[in-house]
XYZ file of C-alpha atoms in Angstrom:
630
model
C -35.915 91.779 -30.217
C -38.515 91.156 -27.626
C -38.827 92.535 -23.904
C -36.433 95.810 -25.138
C -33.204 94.195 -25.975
C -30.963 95.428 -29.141
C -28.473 93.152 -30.489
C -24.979 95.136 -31.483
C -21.882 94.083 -32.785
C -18.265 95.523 -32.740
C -16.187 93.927 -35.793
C -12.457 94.362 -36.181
C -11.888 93.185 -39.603
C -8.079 92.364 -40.883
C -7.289 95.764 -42.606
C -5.553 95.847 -46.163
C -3.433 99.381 -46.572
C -4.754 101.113 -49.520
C -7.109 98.845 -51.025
C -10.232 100.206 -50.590
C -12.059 97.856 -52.366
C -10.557 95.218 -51.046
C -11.619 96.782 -47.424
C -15.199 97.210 -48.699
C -15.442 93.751 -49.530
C -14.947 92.241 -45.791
C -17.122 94.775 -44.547
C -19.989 93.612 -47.008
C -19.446 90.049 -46.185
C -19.231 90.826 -42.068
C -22.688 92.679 -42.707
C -24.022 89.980 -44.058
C -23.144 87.482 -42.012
C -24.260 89.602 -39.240
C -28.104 90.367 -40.887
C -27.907 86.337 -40.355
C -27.659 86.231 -37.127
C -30.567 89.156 -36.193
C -27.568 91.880 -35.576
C -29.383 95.684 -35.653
C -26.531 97.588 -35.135
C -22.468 97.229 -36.064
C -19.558 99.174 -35.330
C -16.580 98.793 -37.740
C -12.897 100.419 -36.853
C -11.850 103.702 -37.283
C -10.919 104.856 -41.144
C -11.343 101.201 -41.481
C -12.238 101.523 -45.536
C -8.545 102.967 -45.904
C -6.641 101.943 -43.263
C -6.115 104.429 -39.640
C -1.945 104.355 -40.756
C -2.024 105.320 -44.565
C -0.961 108.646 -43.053
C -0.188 111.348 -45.679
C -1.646 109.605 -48.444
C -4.689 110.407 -46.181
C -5.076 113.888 -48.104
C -5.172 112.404 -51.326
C -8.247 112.795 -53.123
C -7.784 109.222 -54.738
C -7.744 107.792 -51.324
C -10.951 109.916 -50.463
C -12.657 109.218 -53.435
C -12.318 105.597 -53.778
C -13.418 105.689 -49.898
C -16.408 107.550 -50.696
C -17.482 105.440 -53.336
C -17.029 101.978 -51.245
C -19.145 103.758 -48.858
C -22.178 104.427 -51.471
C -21.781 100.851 -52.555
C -22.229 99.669 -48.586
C -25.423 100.953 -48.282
C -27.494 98.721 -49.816
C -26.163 95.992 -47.457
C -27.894 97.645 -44.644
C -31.460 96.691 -45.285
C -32.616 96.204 -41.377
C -29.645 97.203 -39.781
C -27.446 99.743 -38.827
C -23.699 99.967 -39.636
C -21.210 102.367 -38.418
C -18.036 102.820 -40.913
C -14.857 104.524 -40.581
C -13.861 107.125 -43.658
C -11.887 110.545 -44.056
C -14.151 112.544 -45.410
C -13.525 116.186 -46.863
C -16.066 118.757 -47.023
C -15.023 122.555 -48.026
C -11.383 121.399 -48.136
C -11.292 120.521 -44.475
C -10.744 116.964 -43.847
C -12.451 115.369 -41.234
C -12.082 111.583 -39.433
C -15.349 110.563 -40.001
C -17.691 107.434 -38.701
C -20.617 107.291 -41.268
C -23.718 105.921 -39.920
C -25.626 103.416 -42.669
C -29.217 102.499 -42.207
C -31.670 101.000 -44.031
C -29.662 101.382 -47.558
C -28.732 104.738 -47.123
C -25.958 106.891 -45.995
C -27.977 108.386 -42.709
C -24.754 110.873 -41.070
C -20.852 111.587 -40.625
C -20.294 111.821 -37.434
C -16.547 113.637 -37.217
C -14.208 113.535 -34.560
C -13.892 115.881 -32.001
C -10.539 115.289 -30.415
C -7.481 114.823 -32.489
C -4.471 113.348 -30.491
C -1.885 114.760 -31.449
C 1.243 113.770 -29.390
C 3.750 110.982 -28.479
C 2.848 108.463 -31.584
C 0.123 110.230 -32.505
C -0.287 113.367 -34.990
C -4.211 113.485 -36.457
C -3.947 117.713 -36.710
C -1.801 116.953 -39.201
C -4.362 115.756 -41.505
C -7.736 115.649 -39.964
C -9.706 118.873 -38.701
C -11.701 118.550 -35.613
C -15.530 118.363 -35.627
C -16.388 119.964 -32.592
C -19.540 122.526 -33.368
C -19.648 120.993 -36.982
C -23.123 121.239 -37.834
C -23.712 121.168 -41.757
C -25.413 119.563 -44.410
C -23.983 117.799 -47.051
C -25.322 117.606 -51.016
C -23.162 115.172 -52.833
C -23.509 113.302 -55.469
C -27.471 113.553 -55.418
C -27.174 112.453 -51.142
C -28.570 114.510 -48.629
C -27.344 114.167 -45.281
C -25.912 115.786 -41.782
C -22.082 116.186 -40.844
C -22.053 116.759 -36.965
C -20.654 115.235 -33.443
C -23.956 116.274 -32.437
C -26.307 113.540 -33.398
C -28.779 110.909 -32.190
C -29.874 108.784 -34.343
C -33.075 106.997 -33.343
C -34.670 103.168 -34.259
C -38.135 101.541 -32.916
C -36.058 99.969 -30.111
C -33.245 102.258 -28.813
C -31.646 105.022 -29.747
C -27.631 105.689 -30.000
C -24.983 107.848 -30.486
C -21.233 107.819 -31.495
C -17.620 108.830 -30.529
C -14.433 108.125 -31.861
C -11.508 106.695 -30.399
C -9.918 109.831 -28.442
C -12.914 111.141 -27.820
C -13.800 108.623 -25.085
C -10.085 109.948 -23.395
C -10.975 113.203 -22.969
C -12.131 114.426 -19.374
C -15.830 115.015 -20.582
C -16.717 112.511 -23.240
C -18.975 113.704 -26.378
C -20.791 110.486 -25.096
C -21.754 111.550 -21.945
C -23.822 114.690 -22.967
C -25.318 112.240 -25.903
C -26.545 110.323 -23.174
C -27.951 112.862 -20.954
C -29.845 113.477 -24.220
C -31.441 110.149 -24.652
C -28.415 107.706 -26.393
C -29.250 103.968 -24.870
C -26.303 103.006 -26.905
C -22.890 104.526 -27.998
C -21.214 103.326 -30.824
C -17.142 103.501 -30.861
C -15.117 102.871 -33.943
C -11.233 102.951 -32.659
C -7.506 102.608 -33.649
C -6.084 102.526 -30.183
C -2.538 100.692 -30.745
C -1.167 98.323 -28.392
C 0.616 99.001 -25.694
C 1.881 96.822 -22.241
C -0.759 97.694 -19.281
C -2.988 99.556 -22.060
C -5.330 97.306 -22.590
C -6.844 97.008 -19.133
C -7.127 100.969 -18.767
C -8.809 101.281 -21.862
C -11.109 98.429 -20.925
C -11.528 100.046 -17.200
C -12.458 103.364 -19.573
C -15.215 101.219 -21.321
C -16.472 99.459 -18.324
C -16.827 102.723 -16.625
C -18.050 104.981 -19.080
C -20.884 102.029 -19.893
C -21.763 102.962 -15.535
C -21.602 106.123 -15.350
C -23.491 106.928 -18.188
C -26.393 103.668 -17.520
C -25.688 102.563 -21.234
C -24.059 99.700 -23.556
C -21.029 100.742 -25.271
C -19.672 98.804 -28.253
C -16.109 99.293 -29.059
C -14.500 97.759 -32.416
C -10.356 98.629 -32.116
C -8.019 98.406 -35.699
C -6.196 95.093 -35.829
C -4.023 93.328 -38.115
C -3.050 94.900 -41.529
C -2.203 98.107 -40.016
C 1.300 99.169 -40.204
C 3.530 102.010 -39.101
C 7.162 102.000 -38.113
C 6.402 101.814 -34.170
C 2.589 100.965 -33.725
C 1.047 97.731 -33.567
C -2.954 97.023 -33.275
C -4.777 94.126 -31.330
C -8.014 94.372 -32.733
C -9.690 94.416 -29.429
C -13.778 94.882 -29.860
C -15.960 94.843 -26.881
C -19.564 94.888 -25.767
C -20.498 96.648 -22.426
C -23.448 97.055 -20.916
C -23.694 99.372 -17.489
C -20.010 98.958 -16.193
C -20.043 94.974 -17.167
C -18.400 93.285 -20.166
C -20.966 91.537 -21.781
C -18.917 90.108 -24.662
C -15.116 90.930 -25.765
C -13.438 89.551 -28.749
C -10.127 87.893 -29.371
C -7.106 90.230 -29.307
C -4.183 90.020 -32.081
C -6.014 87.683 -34.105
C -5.072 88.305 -37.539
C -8.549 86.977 -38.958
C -10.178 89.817 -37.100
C -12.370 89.780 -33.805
C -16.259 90.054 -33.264
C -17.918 90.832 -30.073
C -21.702 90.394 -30.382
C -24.021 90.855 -27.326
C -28.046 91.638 -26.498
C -28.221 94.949 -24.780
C -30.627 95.210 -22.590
C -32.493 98.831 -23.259
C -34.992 98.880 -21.067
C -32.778 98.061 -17.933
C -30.950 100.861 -18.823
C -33.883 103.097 -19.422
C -35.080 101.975 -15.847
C -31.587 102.445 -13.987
C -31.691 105.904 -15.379
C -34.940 106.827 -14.102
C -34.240 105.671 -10.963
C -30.834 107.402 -10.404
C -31.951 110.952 -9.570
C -28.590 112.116 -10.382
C -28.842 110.954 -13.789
C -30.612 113.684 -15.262
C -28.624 116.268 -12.698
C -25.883 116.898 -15.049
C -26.288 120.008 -17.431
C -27.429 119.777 -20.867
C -25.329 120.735 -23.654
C -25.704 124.569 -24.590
C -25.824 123.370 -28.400
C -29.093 121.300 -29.786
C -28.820 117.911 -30.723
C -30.038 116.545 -33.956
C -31.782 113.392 -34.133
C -31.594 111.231 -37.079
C -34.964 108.433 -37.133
C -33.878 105.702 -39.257
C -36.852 103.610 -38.851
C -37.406 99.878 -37.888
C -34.558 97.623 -37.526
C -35.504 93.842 -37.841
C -35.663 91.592 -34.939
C -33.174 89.519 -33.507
C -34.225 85.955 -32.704
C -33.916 84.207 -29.473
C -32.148 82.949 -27.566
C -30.267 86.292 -26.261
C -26.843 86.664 -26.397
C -25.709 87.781 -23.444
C -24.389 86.329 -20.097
C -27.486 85.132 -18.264
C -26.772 83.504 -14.296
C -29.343 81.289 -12.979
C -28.363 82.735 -9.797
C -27.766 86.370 -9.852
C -27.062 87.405 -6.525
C -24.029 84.571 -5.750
C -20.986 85.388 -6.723
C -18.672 83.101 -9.018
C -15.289 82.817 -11.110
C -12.171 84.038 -9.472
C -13.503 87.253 -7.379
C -16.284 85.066 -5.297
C -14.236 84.520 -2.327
C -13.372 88.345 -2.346
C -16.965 89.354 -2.712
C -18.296 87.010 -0.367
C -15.805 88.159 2.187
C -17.236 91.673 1.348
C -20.173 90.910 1.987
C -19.491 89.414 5.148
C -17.333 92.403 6.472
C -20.969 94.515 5.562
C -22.801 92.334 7.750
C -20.640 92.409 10.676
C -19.383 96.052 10.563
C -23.228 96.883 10.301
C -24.044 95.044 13.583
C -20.444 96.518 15.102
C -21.807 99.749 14.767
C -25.159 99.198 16.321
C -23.582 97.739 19.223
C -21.296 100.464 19.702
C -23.876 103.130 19.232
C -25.890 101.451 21.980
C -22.943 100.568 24.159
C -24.046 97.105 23.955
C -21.959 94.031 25.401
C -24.861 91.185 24.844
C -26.668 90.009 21.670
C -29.422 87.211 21.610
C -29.707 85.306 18.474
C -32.402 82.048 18.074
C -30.760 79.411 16.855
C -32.637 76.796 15.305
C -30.401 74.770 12.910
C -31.355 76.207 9.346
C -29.266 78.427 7.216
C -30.279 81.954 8.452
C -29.975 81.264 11.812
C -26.569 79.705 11.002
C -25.804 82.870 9.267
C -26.818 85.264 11.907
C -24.512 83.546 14.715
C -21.483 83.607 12.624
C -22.034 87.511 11.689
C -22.392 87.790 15.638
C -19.491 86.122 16.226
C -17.343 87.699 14.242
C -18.226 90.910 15.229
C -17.933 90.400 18.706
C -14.484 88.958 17.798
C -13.614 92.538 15.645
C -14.961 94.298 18.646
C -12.884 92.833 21.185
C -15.786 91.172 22.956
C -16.206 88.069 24.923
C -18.187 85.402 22.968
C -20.111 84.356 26.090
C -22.107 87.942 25.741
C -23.637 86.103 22.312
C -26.747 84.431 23.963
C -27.615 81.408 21.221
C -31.057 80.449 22.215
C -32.509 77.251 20.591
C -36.668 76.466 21.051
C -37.568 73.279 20.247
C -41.470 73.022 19.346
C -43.912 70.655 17.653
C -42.063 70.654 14.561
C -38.610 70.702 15.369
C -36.545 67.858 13.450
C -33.479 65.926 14.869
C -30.909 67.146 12.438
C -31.289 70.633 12.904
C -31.658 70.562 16.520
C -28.716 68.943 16.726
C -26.488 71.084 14.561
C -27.800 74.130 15.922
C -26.412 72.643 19.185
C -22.703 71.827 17.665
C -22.871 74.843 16.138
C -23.141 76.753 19.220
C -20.793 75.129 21.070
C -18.295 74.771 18.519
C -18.371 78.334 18.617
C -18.253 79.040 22.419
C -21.334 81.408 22.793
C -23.704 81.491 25.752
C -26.079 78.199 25.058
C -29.714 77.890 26.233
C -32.264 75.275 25.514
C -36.430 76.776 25.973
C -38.170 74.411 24.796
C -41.984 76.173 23.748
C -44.194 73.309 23.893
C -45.919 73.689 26.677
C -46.314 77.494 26.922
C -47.697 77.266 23.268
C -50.154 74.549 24.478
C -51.137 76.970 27.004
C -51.296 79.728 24.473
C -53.737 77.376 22.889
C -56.312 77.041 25.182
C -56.130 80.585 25.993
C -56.987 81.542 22.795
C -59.374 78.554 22.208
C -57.484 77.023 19.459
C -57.665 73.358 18.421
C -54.210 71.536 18.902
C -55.084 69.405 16.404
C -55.616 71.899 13.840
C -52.408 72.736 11.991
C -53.815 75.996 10.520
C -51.965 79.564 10.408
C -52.548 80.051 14.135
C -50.794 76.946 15.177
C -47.883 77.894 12.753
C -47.665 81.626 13.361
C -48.372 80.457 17.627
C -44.859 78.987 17.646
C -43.200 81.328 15.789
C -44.693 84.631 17.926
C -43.178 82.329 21.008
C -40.361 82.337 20.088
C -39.602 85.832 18.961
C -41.333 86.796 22.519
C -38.665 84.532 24.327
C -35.968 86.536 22.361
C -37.259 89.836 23.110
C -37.623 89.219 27.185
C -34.824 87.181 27.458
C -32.715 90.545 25.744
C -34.568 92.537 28.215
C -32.678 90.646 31.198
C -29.569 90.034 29.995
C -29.742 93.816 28.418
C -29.002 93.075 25.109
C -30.135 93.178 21.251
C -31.916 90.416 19.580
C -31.014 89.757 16.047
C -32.963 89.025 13.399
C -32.049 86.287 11.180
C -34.950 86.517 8.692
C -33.416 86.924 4.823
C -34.323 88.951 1.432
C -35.875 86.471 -0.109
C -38.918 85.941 2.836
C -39.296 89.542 3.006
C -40.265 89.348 -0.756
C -42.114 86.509 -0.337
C -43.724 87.496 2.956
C -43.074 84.058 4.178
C -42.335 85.191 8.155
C -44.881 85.832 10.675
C -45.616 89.334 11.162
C -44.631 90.412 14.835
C -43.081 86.946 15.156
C -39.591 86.227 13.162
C -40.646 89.029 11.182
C -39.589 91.045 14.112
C -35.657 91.586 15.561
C -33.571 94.976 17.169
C -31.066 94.371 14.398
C -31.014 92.022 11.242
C -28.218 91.173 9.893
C -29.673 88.997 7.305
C -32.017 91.522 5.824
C -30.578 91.846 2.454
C -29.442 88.578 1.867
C -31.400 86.517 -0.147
C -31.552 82.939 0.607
C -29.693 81.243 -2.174
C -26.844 83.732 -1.243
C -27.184 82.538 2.377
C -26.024 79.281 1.515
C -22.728 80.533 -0.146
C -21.913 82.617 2.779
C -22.536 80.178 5.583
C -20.118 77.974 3.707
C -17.402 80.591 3.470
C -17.940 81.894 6.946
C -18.139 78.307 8.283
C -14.616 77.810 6.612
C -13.588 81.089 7.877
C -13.277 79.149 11.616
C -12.320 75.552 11.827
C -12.917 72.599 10.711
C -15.580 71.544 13.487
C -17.253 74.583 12.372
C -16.932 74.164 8.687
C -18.364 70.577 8.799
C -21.757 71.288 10.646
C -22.012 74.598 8.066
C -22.107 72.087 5.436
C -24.341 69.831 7.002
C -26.544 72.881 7.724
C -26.523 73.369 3.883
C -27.521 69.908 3.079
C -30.292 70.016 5.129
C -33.901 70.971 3.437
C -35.153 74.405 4.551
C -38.073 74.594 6.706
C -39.809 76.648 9.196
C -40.351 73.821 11.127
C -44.028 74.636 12.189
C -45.774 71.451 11.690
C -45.057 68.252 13.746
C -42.098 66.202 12.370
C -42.620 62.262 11.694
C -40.307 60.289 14.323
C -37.785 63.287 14.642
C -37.508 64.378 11.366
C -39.182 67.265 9.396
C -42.243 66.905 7.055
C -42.842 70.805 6.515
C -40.338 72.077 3.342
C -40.385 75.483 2.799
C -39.729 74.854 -1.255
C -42.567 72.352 -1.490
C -44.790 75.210 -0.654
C -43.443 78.019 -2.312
C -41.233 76.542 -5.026
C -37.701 76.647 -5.997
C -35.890 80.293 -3.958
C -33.515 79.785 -6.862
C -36.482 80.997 -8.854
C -37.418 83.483 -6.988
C -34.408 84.950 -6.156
C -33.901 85.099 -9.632
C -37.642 86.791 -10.393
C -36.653 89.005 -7.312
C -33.183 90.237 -8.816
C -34.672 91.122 -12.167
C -37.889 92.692 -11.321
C -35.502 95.048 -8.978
C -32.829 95.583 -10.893
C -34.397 96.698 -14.323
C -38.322 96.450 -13.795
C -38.551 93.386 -15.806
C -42.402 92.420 -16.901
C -43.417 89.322 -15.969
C -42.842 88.676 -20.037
C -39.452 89.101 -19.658
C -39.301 87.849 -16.044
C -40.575 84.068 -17.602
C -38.337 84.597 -20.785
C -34.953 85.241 -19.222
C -35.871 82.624 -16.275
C -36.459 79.717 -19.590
C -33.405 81.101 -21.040
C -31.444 80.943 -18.174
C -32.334 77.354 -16.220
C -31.604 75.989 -19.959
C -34.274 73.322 -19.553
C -34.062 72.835 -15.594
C -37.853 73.791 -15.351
C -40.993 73.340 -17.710
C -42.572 76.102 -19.466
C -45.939 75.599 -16.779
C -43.583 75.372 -13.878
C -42.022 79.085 -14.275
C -45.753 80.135 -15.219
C -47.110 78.732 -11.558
C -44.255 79.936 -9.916
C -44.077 83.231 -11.267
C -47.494 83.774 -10.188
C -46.878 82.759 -6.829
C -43.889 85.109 -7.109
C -46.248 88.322 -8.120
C -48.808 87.492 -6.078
C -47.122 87.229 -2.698
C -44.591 90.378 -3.717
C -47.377 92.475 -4.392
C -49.353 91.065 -0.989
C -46.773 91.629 1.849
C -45.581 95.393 1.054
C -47.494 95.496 4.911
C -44.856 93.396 6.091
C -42.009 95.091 4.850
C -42.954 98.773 5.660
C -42.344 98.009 9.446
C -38.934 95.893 9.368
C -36.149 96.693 11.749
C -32.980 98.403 10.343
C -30.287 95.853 8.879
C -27.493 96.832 6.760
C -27.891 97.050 3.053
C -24.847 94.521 1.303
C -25.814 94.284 -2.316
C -27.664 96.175 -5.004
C -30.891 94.676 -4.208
C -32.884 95.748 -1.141
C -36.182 95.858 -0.052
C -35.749 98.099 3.290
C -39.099 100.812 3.305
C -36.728 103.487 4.211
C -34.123 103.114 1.133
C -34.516 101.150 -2.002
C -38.329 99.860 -2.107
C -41.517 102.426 -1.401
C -45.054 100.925 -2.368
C -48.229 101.154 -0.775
C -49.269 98.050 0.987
C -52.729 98.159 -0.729
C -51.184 97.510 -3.952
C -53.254 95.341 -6.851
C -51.237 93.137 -8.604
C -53.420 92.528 -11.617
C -51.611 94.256 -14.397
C -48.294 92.539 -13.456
C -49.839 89.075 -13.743
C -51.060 89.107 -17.525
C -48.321 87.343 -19.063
């Protein structure tokens, strides 16, 4: 698999009591169908070659033999992959619940369980022996191999480990010491029944054992064909990935379930090394063994995983809660810095466009939570050379719509005179006539706080900071932003919920604000309407936003920053489009660290920041060279 991804499956196949053979024979066909579609790695259920509930016939050496020999016969269907099989498995007359581990046509490990439940409808001691400090080495039947809960086993691309069932219950997981030892991966093979309400604690215990321990966790559950007097079992398999469900098969299905997902290793690898807690937490007193089982093949493209062309906006039933979240962020972040400075007054430039937008409805509602007269927001709008009719007209509505303090300085003429001061030729539209205007304005702000002895607030968002598309000691520069970890295509969502948030008045020009194309508005406008669009010179910020969120959150190359961008726009942009924009992406990232190492504070409201005092530390000097050969 390409750019560090492993494919893994969790199978629950239907289960027939007794039949070994007959057991062996799904399994065979599941790993073949699986080779087909590039899978390196499968987890079967627990004692899924006999059946979890055969319960005393469990000791019976037919039932051990026969399960033994199925297993011999199942290794030669695991050329290129690895498979992970559930057996009981008795070694100097102690039985033992065993998951064997099958690589490259051979029998590789048992891996026994550690914790036996053993109470309510449960009673494993009565058969099985735990494995915890089992360390041996089996000779049988001409095979070599290890018998331990202590075991890594190790491919080219990732590395994993595996616990059964209870173990995962227990306050301190076998899995979480595995991973502390290197496991990307661990591998569960399960016979959890049913119960009401189970199901979502045992997937909360997968989601969050995936987090805490910054690695996928694939879970196959028994299903249909097992059978006890009180105990029924949905089948439930499930692929997680870092606390999120990347794929979860169908539950009491009695043709079985498959989940089947691309995990992505080196995000996880990344996470880890970033999270200096991580590596904190003790390592086990007793060695680990580690298994290498080689190469497995490579799993085609396209991945198979959830891939969002726009990772930062939230979607599906919980967006209205999360934007709301985010919201409350935002405005209890400002709340505080007015209350730590006993400020009564805030002064906000309002010029029509989205952040702007953004920034006075934070302002308002905090003012609101704080008990504070909206007149003490002071909503300045400066029209200059570039300045187009719509947006000076909704950034007008807008601020009286929301009863704030209005003002109207227009900048014209003291730019003009800024002009010939500096000897600059009006007619050139070059970086000093854009950055001119934009250092006006942000000097306005700043005096016009001074006298009315209040805070100006930013309204610049994520995505210019990574972009360095502001004007250093001009917009770049606030008291307070509020919009400093919002990237822009987020923006958009949020001024629509806010906007809905008042009334209707309010919720209208928010979505005319949205319509309308983003621009600085720096360059003159043709007969009161913009020319200058932000995305015409940069590209797409759905693009970048997306570069941005992947490059942060798991150090994606620019390989894998093009490959999951084609894979994820699904034809939206050309193959030399992504290339161009990616390397405007780099290039300006790499560029404007200067820029970002002096940014006011602004509160942090998502995983993704790029504040020089947190989340993002690199020396404004940097080359970018190495990150643009793709």
């Amino acid at each position: 698999m390409p750019e560090g991804f492993a494919r893994i499956a969790a199978v629950s196949l239907p289960v027939q009591l007794g039949d070994v053979e007959a057991n062996e024979r799904e399994i065979a066909l599941a790993l073949e169908r699986l080779r087909a579609q590039g899978v390196q790695a499968v987890v079967f259920p627990e004692l899924c070659l006999t059946g979890y509930t055969l319960g005393d016939l469990l000791v019976h050496d037919l039932v051990q033999d026969r399960a033994w020999a199925a297993l011999r016969r199942l290794q030669c269907h695991t050329d290129g992959l690895v498979a992970v099989v559930g057996l009981p498995f008795c070694h100097q007359s102690r039985l033992y619940n065993c998951a064997a581990v099958l690589g490259n046509g051979a029998i590789r490990a048992l891996v026994p369980k550690t914790y036996l439940p053993n109470g309510n409808e449960f009673y494993e001691t009565r058969w099985f022996v735990s494995g915890a400090g089992v360390r041996e080495t089996v000779a049988r039947d001409g095979l070599t191999f290890p018998l331990g809960a202590d075991i890594l086993f190790e491919t080219d691309g990732f590395v994993f480990g595996v616990e059964l069932c209870e173990d995962l219950w227990v306050p301190l997981p076998p899995s979480s010491h595995l991973a502390v030892e290197g496991a990307d991966l661990i591998l569960n093979p399960s016979a959890s029944n049913a119960l009401a309400a189970k199901h979502a604690y045992r997937r909360g215990l997968l989601s969050q054992q995936s987090g805490r321990l910054y690695a996928g966790y694939a879970y196959a559950g028994a299903g249909f064909g097992e059978s006890t007097s009180d105990m029924v079992f949905d089948g439930y398999t499930g692929i997680f990935e870092n606390g999120r469900a990347l794929s979860e098969g169908e539950r009491f299905s009695m043709a079985g379930s498959l989940a089947v997902a691309d995990v992505d290793i080196g995000r996880l690898r990344y996470q880890r090394q970033r999270n200096g807690s991580f590596h904190q937490m003790p390592r086990p007193a007793r060695s680990i063994q580690r298994v290498c089982l080689g190469q497995a093949h490579d799993a085609p493209l396209p991945l198979m995983r959830p891939l969002e062309p726009l990772p930062f906006v939230p979607f599906g039933a919980e967006a209205e809660e999360r934007l709301e979240e985010i919201a409350a962020i935002q405005c209890m972040g400002l709340e505080t810095r007015l209350h730590a400075v006993h400020g009564r007054t805030a002064v906000v430039g309002v010029s029509g466009g989205l952040d702007s937008t953004l920034a006075l409805l934070v302002a308002v509602r905090a003012f609101d939570a704080l008990g504070l007269d909206r007149s003490g927001i002071h909503a300045i709008t400066m029209p200059g050379m570039g300045t187009g009719g719509r947006t000076h007209s909704n950034a007008q509505r807008l601020m009286e719509a929301l009863g704030v303090t209005a003002l109207e300085i227009p900048i014209g003429d003291a730019v003009r005179q800024h002009f010939r001061d500096i000897g600059q030729d009006e007619s050139v539209h070059d970086v000093t006539y854009e950055n001119s205007q934009a250092r006006e304005r942000t000097q306005i702000l700043m005096d016009y706080a001074n006298r009315v002895g209040g805070i100006v607030l930013g309204t610049g968002d994520l995505s210019e900071a990574a972009l360095g598309f502001c004007t250093y000691n001009g917009d770049h520069m606030s008291m307070y932003n509020v919009n400093c970890s919002v990237p822009k295509t987020l923006v958009k969502s949020l001024v629509g919920y806010l906007g809905a948030c008042f009334d209707q008045a309010v919720a209208a020009i928010c979505q005319d604000v949205i319509d309308t194309p983003i621009s600085p508005e720096l360059l003159p406008a043709s007969q009161g309407e913009l020319e200058q669009r932000t995305e015409d010179i940069l590209g797409d910020y759905a693009l970048h936003d997306f570069f941005l969120y992947h490059l942060m959150d798991s150090g994606a190359s620019a390989g894998k920053l093009k490959m999951l961008a084609m894979q994820a726009f699904g034809g939206v942009y050309g193959e030399a489009r992504v290339d161009a924009q990616l390397k405007t992406f780099l290039k300006r990232f790499f560029a404007q660290q200067f820029k970002r190492n002096c940014v006011p504070d602004g509160p942090k409201v998502g995983s993704v920041s790029l504040s020089p005092r947190g989340d993002w530390r690199m020396p404004s000097d940097m080359q970018a060279g190495m990150w643009l050969d793709f």
